[in-house]
Each structure stands twice: as C-alpha cells, then as structure tokens.
C-alpha cells in the first residue's frame, strides 16, 4: 500500500501541529512556577505595604530579593532539566537580565521622576504586563492573556479606586499571576 502525496502532506502538517502544541505546553510547564512564585510574593509585599506603609520600601526590597534568588534557582534548575546550556550559563544570563531591568528602571525613574509610590507601582506593573504579553507572542497565547488582564486590572484600579490602589493591585495582580500559573500548569 502506498501513500499519496496529499496523505503525506496531511500527515506532515498534523505532525507539525502536534510539535507546536507540545512546545507550547512545554513553555507553559516551565513558566507556571515563576508565575506562582511572583504572584504569591506580590501579594505578600502588597500586604506589608498596606499594614506598614513606612516600611513598604524595605518590605518590597526583601520580597523582591527573595523572588530574585528563587527565580535564579528556578532558572538554574530549568537549565539542567530542559536545555543544553549549563546552569552556570543560564544563571549568568538571568543575572544580566536582572541588571539590565534594574538599570532600565533606575534610568526611567531618573528621567521621568515619579512623585508617588502609586506612579512607580503602576509603571512597574504595566511594564511586567507588557513583558508577559510579548513573551506570549513566542511561547503561547496564555501569557499574552495574563499580561493583558494584568494591564487592565492596574489601569482600572488606578482610575476606579486610587485610594485603595496599592492593596487592590497587589491582591488582584498577584492573584492574576497565581491564576495564570495554575491555568498554565493545567494546560
């Protein structure tokens, strides 16, 4: 029994679709723990900021440091599990990315000189949302959806409830990341 040209082309297209779907699911599997981690940390830092506004900066610094270290661990673990790159190589790339983002934020805040914590929190949240949306263009639409929801939540909170903005954004933003991480895990 021989296969026709059309049957062969159909089989190749089906194989390509299955490969793309498998790669998307792999991306979701890898991204899920990061979203769960940062969602929980975001809620914790936001609650610290509301309970003790005078210690908000210190609270965010501690929580961000924990998140950066934990993310570094996840990057190294994933490098060993999924890539041909060494954990050291991926760790260096991760640290370079942290430095680049830190320098970018420092320069942006120096140039535009935000006058309130709400402006800083809004900008960082919208930046994170944009990064998720962009990553979703390459890894799967779910990250794009999570980023879009995050952006809508922060802008809505800014205009609809400015007095409660820090708590709303922390709880809803962190919850959006956690829900996204769970959504991706169940893909």
CSV table of N, CA and C in Angstrom, one decimal, residues 1-97:
chain,number,residue,atom,x,y,z
A,1,UNK,N,0.8,-1.2,0.0
A,1,UNK,CA,0.0,0.0,0.0
A,1,UNK,C,0.9,1.2,0.0
A,2,UNK,N,0.7,2.1,-0.9
A,2,UNK,CA,1.5,3.4,-1.0
A,2,UNK,C,0.6,4.5,-0.5
A,3,UNK,N,1.4,5.6,-0.1
A,3,UNK,CA,0.7,6.8,0.5
A,3,UNK,C,0.7,7.8,-0.7
A,4,UNK,N,-0.4,8.5,-0.8
A,4,UNK,CA,-0.5,9.5,-1.8
A,4,UNK,C,0.3,10.8,-1.3
A,5,UNK,N,0.5,11.6,-2.3
A,5,UNK,CA,1.2,12.9,-1.9
A,5,UNK,C,0.3,13.7,-1.0
A,6,UNK,N,-1.0,13.8,-1.2
A,6,UNK,CA,-1.9,14.5,-0.3
A,6,UNK,C,-1.9,13.9,1.1
A,7,UNK,N,-1.9,12.6,1.2
A,7,UNK,CA,-1.8,12.0,2.5
A,7,UNK,C,-0.5,12.3,3.3
A,8,UNK,N,0.6,12.3,2.5
A,8,UNK,CA,1.9,12.6,3.1
A,8,UNK,C,1.9,14.0,3.6
A,9,UNK,N,1.4,14.9,2.8
A,9,UNK,CA,1.4,16.4,3.2
A,9,UNK,C,0.5,16.6,4.4
A,10,UNK,N,-0.7,15.9,4.5
A,10,UNK,CA,-1.5,16.0,5.6
A,10,UNK,C,-0.9,15.4,6.9
A,11,UNK,N,-0.2,14.3,6.7
A,11,UNK,CA,0.5,13.7,7.9
A,11,UNK,C,1.6,14.6,8.4
A,12,UNK,N,2.3,15.3,7.5
A,12,UNK,CA,3.4,16.2,7.9
A,12,UNK,C,2.8,17.5,8.6
A,13,UNK,N,1.7,18.0,8.1
A,13,UNK,CA,1.0,19.1,8.7
A,13,UNK,C,0.5,18.7,10.1
A,14,UNK,N,0.0,17.6,10.2
A,14,UNK,CA,-0.5,17.1,11.5
A,14,UNK,C,0.6,16.9,12.5
A,15,UNK,N,1.8,16.4,12.0
A,15,UNK,CA,3.0,16.3,12.9
A,15,UNK,C,3.5,17.6,13.3
A,16,UNK,N,3.5,18.6,12.4
A,16,UNK,CA,4.0,20.0,12.7
A,16,UNK,C,3.1,20.6,13.8
A,17,UNK,N,1.8,20.4,13.6
A,17,UNK,CA,0.8,21.0,14.6
A,17,UNK,C,1.0,20.4,16.0
A,18,UNK,N,1.2,19.1,16.0
A,18,UNK,CA,1.4,18.4,17.3
A,18,UNK,C,2.7,18.8,17.9
A,19,UNK,N,3.7,19.0,17.1
A,19,UNK,CA,5.0,19.5,17.6
A,19,UNK,C,4.9,20.9,18.2
A,20,UNK,N,4.2,21.8,17.5
A,20,UNK,CA,3.9,23.2,18.0
A,20,UNK,C,3.1,23.2,19.3
A,21,UNK,N,2.1,22.3,19.3
A,21,UNK,CA,1.3,22.2,20.5
A,21,UNK,C,2.1,21.7,21.7
A,22,UNK,N,2.9,20.7,21.5
A,22,UNK,CA,3.8,20.1,22.5
A,22,UNK,C,4.8,21.2,23.0
A,23,UNK,N,5.3,22.0,22.1
A,23,UNK,CA,6.3,23.0,22.6
A,23,UNK,C,5.6,24.1,23.4
A,24,UNK,N,4.4,24.5,23.0
A,24,UNK,CA,3.6,25.4,23.8
A,24,UNK,C,3.3,24.9,25.2
A,25,UNK,N,2.9,23.7,25.3
A,25,UNK,CA,2.6,23.0,26.6
A,25,UNK,C,3.9,23.0,27.4
A,26,UNK,N,5.0,22.8,26.8
A,26,UNK,CA,6.3,22.8,27.5
A,26,UNK,C,6.6,24.2,28.0
A,27,UNK,N,6.4,25.2,27.2
A,27,UNK,CA,6.6,26.6,27.7
A,27,UNK,C,5.7,26.9,28.9
A,28,UNK,N,4.5,26.4,28.8
A,28,UNK,CA,3.5,26.6,29.9
A,28,UNK,C,4.0,25.9,31.2
A,29,UNK,N,4.5,24.7,31.0
A,29,UNK,CA,5.0,24.0,32.2
A,29,UNK,C,6.2,24.7,32.8
A,30,UNK,N,7.1,25.2,32.0
A,30,UNK,CA,8.3,26.0,32.5
A,30,UNK,C,7.8,27.3,33.2
A,31,UNK,N,6.9,28.0,32.6
A,31,UNK,CA,6.5,29.3,33.1
A,31,UNK,C,5.7,29.3,34.4
A,32,UNK,N,4.9,28.2,34.6
A,32,UNK,CA,4.0,28.2,35.7
A,32,UNK,C,4.6,28.4,37.0
A,33,UNK,N,5.7,27.8,37.4
A,33,UNK,CA,6.2,28.0,38.8
A,33,UNK,C,6.7,29.5,39.0
A,34,UNK,N,7.1,30.2,37.9
A,34,UNK,CA,7.5,31.6,38.0
A,34,UNK,C,6.3,32.4,38.3
A,35,UNK,N,5.2,32.2,37.6
A,35,UNK,CA,4.0,33.0,37.9
A,35,UNK,C,3.5,32.7,39.3
A,36,UNK,N,3.5,31.5,39.7
A,36,UNK,CA,3.0,31.1,41.1
A,36,UNK,C,3.9,31.8,42.1
A,37,UNK,N,5.2,31.8,41.9
A,37,UNK,CA,6.1,32.4,42.9
A,37,UNK,C,5.9,33.9,43.0
A,38,UNK,N,5.9,34.6,41.8
A,38,UNK,CA,5.8,36.0,41.8
A,38,UNK,C,4.4,36.5,42.2
A,39,UNK,N,3.4,35.7,41.9
A,39,UNK,CA,2.1,36.1,42.4
A,39,UNK,C,2.0,36.1,43.9
A,40,UNK,N,2.5,35.1,44.5
A,40,UNK,CA,2.4,35.0,46.0
A,40,UNK,C,3.3,36.1,46.6
A,41,UNK,N,4.5,36.3,46.0
A,41,UNK,CA,5.3,37.4,46.6
A,41,UNK,C,4.7,38.7,46.4
A,42,UNK,N,4.1,39.0,45.3
A,42,UNK,CA,3.4,40.3,45.1
A,42,UNK,C,2.4,40.5,46.1
A,43,UNK,N,1.6,39.5,46.4
A,43,UNK,CA,0.5,39.7,47.4
A,43,UNK,C,1.1,40.0,48.8
A,44,UNK,N,2.2,39.2,49.1
A,44,UNK,CA,2.8,39.4,50.4
A,44,UNK,C,3.4,40.8,50.6
A,45,UNK,N,4.1,41.3,49.5
A,45,UNK,CA,4.7,42.6,49.6
A,45,UNK,C,3.6,43.7,49.6
A,46,UNK,N,2.5,43.5,48.9
A,46,UNK,CA,1.4,44.5,48.9
A,46,UNK,C,0.8,44.6,50.3
A,47,UNK,N,0.6,43.4,50.9
A,47,UNK,CA,0.0,43.4,52.3
A,47,UNK,C,1.0,44.1,53.3
A,48,UNK,N,2.3,43.9,53.2
A,48,UNK,CA,3.2,44.5,54.0
A,48,UNK,C,3.1,46.0,53.8
A,49,UNK,N,3.0,46.5,52.6
A,49,UNK,CA,2.9,47.9,52.3
A,49,UNK,C,1.7,48.6,52.9
A,50,UNK,N,0.6,47.8,52.9
A,50,UNK,CA,-0.6,48.4,53.4
A,50,UNK,C,-0.6,48.4,55.0
A,51,UNK,N,-0.1,47.3,55.5
A,51,UNK,CA,-0.1,47.2,57.0
A,51,UNK,C,0.9,48.2,57.6
A,52,UNK,N,2.1,48.3,56.9
A,52,UNK,CA,3.1,49.2,57.5
A,52,UNK,C,3.7,50.1,56.3
A,53,UNK,N,2.9,51.1,56.0
A,53,UNK,CA,3.4,52.0,54.9
A,53,UNK,C,4.8,52.5,55.0
A,54,UNK,N,5.2,52.8,56.3
A,54,UNK,CA,6.5,53.4,56.5
A,54,UNK,C,7.6,52.3,56.2
A,55,UNK,N,7.3,51.1,56.1
A,55,UNK,CA,8.2,50.0,55.8
A,55,UNK,C,8.0,49.4,54.4
A,56,UNK,N,7.2,50.0,53.6
A,56,UNK,CA,6.9,49.5,52.3
A,56,UNK,C,8.1,49.2,51.5
A,57,UNK,N,9.0,50.2,51.4
A,57,UNK,CA,10.2,50.1,50.6
A,57,UNK,C,11.0,48.9,51.0
A,58,UNK,N,11.2,48.8,52.3
A,58,UNK,CA,12.0,47.7,52.9
A,58,UNK,C,11.3,46.4,52.6
A,59,UNK,N,10.0,46.3,52.8
A,59,UNK,CA,9.3,45.1,52.5
A,59,UNK,C,9.4,44.6,51.1
A,60,UNK,N,9.2,45.6,50.2
A,60,UNK,CA,9.4,45.2,48.7
A,60,UNK,C,10.8,44.8,48.4
A,61,UNK,N,11.8,45.5,49.0
A,61,UNK,CA,13.2,45.1,48.8
A,61,UNK,C,13.4,43.6,49.2
A,62,UNK,N,13.0,43.3,50.4
A,62,UNK,CA,13.2,41.9,50.9
A,62,UNK,C,12.4,40.9,50.1
A,63,UNK,N,11.2,41.2,49.8
A,63,UNK,CA,10.4,40.3,49.0
A,63,UNK,C,11.0,40.1,47.6
A,64,UNK,N,11.4,41.2,46.9
A,64,UNK,CA,12.0,41.2,45.6
A,64,UNK,C,13.3,40.4,45.7
A,65,UNK,N,14.1,40.6,46.7
A,65,UNK,CA,15.3,39.8,46.8
A,65,UNK,C,15.0,38.3,46.9
A,66,UNK,N,14.1,38.0,47.7
A,66,UNK,CA,13.7,36.5,47.8
A,66,UNK,C,13.2,36.0,46.5
A,67,UNK,N,12.4,36.8,45.8
A,67,UNK,CA,12.0,36.4,44.4
A,67,UNK,C,13.1,36.3,43.4
A,68,UNK,N,14.0,37.2,43.4
A,68,UNK,CA,15.1,37.1,42.5
A,68,UNK,C,16.0,35.9,42.8
A,69,UNK,N,16.3,35.6,44.0
A,69,UNK,CA,17.0,34.4,44.4
A,69,UNK,C,16.3,33.2,44.0
A,70,UNK,N,15.0,33.1,44.3
A,70,UNK,CA,14.2,31.9,44.0
A,70,UNK,C,14.1,31.8,42.5
A,71,UNK,N,13.9,32.9,41.7
A,71,UNK,CA,13.9,32.8,40.3
A,71,UNK,C,15.2,32.3,39.7
A,72,UNK,N,16.3,32.8,40.3
A,72,UNK,CA,17.6,32.3,39.9
A,72,UNK,C,17.7,30.8,40.1
A,73,UNK,N,17.2,30.3,41.2
A,73,UNK,CA,17.2,28.8,41.4
A,73,UNK,C,16.4,28.1,40.4
A,74,UNK,N,15.2,28.6,40.1
A,74,UNK,CA,14.3,28.0,39.0
A,74,UNK,C,15.0,28.0,37.7
A,75,UNK,N,15.7,29.1,37.3
A,75,UNK,CA,16.3,29.2,36.0
A,75,UNK,C,17.4,28.2,36.0
A,76,UNK,N,18.2,28.0,37.0
A,76,UNK,CA,19.3,27.0,37.0
A,76,UNK,C,18.7,25.6,37.0
A,77,UNK,N,17.7,25.4,37.7
A,77,UNK,CA,17.0,24.1,37.7
A,77,UNK,C,16.5,23.7,36.3
A,78,UNK,N,15.8,24.7,35.7
A,78,UNK,CA,15.3,24.5,34.3
A,78,UNK,C,16.4,24.3,33.3
A,79,UNK,N,17.5,25.0,33.5
A,79,UNK,CA,18.6,24.9,32.5
A,79,UNK,C,19.2,23.4,32.6
A,80,UNK,N,19.2,22.9,33.8
A,80,UNK,CA,19.7,21.5,33.9
A,80,UNK,C,18.7,20.5,33.3
A,81,UNK,N,17.4,20.8,33.5
A,81,UNK,CA,16.3,19.9,33.1
A,81,UNK,C,16.0,20.0,31.6
A,82,UNK,N,16.1,21.2,31.0
A,82,UNK,CA,15.5,21.3,29.7
A,82,UNK,C,16.4,21.8,28.6
A,83,UNK,N,17.6,22.3,28.9
A,83,UNK,CA,18.4,22.9,27.9
A,83,UNK,C,19.7,22.3,27.8
A,84,UNK,N,20.4,22.6,26.7
A,84,UNK,CA,21.8,22.1,26.5
A,84,UNK,C,22.7,23.1,27.2
A,85,UNK,N,22.3,24.2,27.6
A,85,UNK,CA,23.1,25.2,28.3
A,85,UNK,C,23.4,24.7,29.7
A,86,UNK,N,24.5,25.1,30.3
A,86,UNK,CA,24.8,24.8,31.7
A,86,UNK,C,24.0,25.7,32.6
A,87,UNK,N,23.8,25.3,33.8
A,87,UNK,CA,23.1,26.1,34.8
A,87,UNK,C,23.9,27.4,35.0
A,88,UNK,N,25.2,27.3,35.0
A,88,UNK,CA,26.0,28.5,35.2
A,88,UNK,C,25.8,29.5,34.1
A,89,UNK,N,25.7,29.0,32.8
A,89,UNK,CA,25.5,29.9,31.7
A,89,UNK,C,24.1,30.6,31.8
A,90,UNK,N,23.1,29.8,32.1
A,90,UNK,CA,21.7,30.4,32.3
A,90,UNK,C,21.7,31.3,33.5
A,91,UNK,N,22.4,31.0,34.6
A,91,UNK,CA,22.4,31.8,35.7
A,91,UNK,C,23.1,33.2,35.4
A,92,UNK,N,24.1,33.2,34.6
A,92,UNK,CA,24.7,34.4,34.2
A,92,UNK,C,23.8,35.3,33.3
A,93,UNK,N,23.1,34.6,32.4
A,93,UNK,CA,22.1,35.3,31.6
A,93,UNK,C,21.0,35.9,32.5
A,94,UNK,N,20.5,35.1,33.4
A,94,UNK,CA,19.5,35.6,34.3
A,94,UNK,C,20.0,36.8,35.1
A,95,UNK,N,21.2,36.8,35.6
A,95,UNK,CA,21.7,37.9,36.4
A,95,UNK,C,21.9,39.1,35.5
A,96,UNK,N,22.3,38.9,34.3
A,96,UNK,CA,22.5,40.0,33.3
A,96,UNK,C,21.1,40.6,33.1
A,97,UNK,N,20.1,39.8,32.9
A,97,UNK,CA,18.7,40.3,32.7
A,97,UNK,C,18.3,41.2,33.9
